[in-house]
PDB file of C-alpha atoms in Angstrom:
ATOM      1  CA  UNK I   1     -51.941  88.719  -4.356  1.00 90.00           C
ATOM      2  CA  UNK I   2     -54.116  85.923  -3.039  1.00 93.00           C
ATOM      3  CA  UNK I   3     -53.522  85.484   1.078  1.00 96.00           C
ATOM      4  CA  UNK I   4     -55.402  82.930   3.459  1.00 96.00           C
ATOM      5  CA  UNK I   5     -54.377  82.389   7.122  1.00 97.00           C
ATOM      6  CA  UNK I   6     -55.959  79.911   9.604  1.00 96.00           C
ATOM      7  CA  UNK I   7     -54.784  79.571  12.791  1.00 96.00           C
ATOM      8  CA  UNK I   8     -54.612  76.183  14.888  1.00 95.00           C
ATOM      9  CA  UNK I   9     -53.985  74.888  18.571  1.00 94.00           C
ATOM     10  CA  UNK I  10     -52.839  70.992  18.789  1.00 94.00           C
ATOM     11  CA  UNK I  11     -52.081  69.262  21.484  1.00 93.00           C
ATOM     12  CA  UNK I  12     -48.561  68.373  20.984  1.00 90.00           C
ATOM     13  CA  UNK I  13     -45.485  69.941  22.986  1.00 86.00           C
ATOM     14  CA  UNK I  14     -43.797  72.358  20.910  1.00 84.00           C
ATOM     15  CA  UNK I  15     -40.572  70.424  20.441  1.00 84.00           C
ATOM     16  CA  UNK I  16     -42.239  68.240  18.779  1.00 88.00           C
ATOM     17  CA  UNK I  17     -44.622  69.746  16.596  1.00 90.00           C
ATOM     18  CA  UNK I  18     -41.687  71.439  13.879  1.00 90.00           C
ATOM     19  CA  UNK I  19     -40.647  68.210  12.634  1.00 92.00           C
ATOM     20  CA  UNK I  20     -43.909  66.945  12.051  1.00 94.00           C
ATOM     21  CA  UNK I  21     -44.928  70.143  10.593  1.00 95.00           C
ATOM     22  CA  UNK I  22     -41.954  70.075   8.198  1.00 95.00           C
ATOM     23  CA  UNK I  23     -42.503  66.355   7.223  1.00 95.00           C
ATOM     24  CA  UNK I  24     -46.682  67.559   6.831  1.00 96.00           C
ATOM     25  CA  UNK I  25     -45.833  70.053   4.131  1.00 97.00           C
ATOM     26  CA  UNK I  26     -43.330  68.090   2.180  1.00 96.00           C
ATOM     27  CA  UNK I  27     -46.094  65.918   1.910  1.00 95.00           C
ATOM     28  CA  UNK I  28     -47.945  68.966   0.367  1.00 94.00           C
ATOM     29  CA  UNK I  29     -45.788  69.012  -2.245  1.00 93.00           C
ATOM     30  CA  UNK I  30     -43.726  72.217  -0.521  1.00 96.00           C
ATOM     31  CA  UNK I  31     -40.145  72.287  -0.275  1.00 96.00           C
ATOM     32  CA  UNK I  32     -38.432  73.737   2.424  1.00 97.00           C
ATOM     33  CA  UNK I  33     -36.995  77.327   2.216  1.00 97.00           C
ATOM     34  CA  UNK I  34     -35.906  77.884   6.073  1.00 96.00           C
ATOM     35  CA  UNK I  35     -37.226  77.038   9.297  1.00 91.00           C
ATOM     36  CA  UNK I  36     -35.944  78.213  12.646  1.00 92.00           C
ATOM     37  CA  UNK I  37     -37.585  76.926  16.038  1.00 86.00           C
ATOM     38  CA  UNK I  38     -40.619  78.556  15.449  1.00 91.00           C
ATOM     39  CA  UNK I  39     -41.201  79.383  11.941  1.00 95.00           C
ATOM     40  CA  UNK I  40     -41.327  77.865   8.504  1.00 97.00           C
ATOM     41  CA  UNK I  41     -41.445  78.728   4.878  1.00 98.00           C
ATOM     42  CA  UNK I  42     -42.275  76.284   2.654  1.00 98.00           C
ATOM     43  CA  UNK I  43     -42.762  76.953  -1.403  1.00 97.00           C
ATOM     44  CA  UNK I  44     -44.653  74.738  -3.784  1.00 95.00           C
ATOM     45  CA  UNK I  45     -41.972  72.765  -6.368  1.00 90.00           C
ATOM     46  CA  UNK I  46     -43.016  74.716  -9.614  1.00 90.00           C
ATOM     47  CA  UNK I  47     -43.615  72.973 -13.093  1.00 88.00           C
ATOM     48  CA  UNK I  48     -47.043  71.874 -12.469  1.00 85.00           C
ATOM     49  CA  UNK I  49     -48.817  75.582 -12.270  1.00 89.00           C
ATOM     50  CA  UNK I  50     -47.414  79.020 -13.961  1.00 91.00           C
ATOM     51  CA  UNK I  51     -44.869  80.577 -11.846  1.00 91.00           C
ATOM     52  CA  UNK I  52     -47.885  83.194 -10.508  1.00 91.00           C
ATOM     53  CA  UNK I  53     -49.498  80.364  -9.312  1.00 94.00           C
ATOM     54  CA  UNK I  54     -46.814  78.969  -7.028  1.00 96.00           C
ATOM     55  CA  UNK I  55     -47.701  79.037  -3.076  1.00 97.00           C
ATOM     56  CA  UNK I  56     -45.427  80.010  -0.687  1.00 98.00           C
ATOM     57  CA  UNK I  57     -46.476  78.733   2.769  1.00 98.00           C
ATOM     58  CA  UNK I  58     -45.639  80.475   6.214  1.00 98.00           C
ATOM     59  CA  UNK I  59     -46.000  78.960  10.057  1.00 97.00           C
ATOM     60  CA  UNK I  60     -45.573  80.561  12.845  1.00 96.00           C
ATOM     61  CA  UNK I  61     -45.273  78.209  16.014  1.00 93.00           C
ATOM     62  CA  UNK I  62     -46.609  80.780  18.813  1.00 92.00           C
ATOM     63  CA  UNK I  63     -43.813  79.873  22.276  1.00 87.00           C
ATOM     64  CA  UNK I  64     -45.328  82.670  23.999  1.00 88.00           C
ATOM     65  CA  UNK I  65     -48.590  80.685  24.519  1.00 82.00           C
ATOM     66  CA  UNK I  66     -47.527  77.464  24.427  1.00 83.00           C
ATOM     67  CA  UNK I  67     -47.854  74.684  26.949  1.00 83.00           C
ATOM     68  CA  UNK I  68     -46.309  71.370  27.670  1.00 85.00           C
ATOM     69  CA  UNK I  69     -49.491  69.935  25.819  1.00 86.00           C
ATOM     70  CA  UNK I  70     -50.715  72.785  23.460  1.00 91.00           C
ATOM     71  CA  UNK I  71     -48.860  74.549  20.928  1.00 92.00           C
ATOM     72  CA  UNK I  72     -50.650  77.218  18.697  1.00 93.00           C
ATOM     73  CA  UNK I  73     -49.693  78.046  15.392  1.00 95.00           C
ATOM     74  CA  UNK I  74     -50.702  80.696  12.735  1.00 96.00           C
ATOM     75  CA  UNK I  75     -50.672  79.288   8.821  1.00 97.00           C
ATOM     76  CA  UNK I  76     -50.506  82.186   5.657  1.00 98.00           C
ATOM     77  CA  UNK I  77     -50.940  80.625   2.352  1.00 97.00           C
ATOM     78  CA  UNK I  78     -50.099  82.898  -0.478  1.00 97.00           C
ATOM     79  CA  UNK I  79     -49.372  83.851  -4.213  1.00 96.00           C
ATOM     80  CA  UNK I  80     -49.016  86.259  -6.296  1.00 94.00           C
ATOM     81  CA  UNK I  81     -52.127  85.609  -8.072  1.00 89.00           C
ATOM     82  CA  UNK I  82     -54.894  87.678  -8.144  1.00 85.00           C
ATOM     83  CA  UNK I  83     -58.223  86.579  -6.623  1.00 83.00           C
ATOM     84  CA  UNK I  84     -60.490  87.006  -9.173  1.00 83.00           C
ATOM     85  CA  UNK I  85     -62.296  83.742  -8.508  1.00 84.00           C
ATOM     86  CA  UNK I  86     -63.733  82.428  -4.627  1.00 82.00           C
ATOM     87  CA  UNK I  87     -61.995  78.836  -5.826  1.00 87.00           C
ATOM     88  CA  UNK I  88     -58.749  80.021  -6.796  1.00 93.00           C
ATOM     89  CA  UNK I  89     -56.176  78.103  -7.212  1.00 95.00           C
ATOM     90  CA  UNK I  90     -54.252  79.348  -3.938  1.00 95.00           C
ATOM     91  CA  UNK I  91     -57.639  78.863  -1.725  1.00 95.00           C
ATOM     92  CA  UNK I  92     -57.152  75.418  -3.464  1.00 95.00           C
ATOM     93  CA  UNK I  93     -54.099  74.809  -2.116  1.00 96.00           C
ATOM     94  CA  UNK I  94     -55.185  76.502   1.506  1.00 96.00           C
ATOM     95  CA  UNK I  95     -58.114  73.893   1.976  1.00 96.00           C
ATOM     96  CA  UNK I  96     -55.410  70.876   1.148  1.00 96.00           C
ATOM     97  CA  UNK I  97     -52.964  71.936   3.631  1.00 97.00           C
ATOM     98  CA  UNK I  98     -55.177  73.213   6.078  1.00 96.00           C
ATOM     99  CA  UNK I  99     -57.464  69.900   5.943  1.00 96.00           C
ATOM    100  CA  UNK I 100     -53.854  68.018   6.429  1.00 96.00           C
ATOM    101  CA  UNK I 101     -53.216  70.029   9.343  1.00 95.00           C
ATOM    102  CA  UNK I 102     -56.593  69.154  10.956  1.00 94.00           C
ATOM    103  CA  UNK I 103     -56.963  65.295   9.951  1.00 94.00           C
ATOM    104  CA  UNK I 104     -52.971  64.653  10.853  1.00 93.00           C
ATOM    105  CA  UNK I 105     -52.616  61.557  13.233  1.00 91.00           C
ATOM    106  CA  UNK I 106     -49.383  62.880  15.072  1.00 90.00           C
ATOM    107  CA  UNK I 107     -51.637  65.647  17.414  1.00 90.00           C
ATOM    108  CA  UNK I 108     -55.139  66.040  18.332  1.00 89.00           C
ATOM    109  CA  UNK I 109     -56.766  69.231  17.464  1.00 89.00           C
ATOM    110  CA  UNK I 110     -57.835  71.426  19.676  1.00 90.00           C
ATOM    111  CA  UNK I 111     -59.073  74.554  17.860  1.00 87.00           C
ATOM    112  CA  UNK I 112     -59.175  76.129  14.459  1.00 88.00           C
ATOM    113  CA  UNK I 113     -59.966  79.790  13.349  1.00 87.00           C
ATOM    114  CA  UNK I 114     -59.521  80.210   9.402  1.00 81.00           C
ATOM    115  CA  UNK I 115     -58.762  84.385   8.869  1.00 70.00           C
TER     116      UNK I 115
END
């Protein structure tokens, strides 16, 4: 199973940031599964890649450490796909969402530490 996690403080209050998180990875071609307060699973639409291929994207909004201007959140991108390759296609998918989260014009980013 191929797994890649980054994790990401933004300066946005936390009541804010699910939203534009959800509306961030539907733009990522993910659809929804569930999302509480602070958490999110999102799963790529398949019919473009095999069914292996298909990512299943988690966030975790972090409220314990959370400010009224800084919210952190953890990202895990995974599949069940094995990693034979460095450029796989789930690593693939990792950079696009991961390079949405850090050029996205609704927060300024603060810090990010890919796992």
């Amino acid at each position: 199973m191929a797994r890649y996690t980054c994790s990401f403080t933004v300066s946005v209050p936390i009541d804010h940031l699910l939203p534009l998180l959800v509306e961030l990875l539907q733009d990522c071609q993910l659809d929804i599964q569930y999302y509480t307060g602070d958490y999110i699973i999102a799963r790529e639409v398949p019919g473009h890649v095999p069914f292996p291929k298909l990512i299943t994207a988690e966030v975790l909004i972090d409220k314990s450490k959370s400010t009224e201007t800084e919210t952190r959140m953890s990202i895990v991108i995974k599949n069940e796909e094995l990693p034979l390759q460095l450029d796989n296609y789930c690593r693939q998918m990792f950079e696009v969402i991961k390079q949405a989260i850090e050029s996205s014009r609704h927060w300024h980013l603060i810090e990010s530490l890919a796992g």
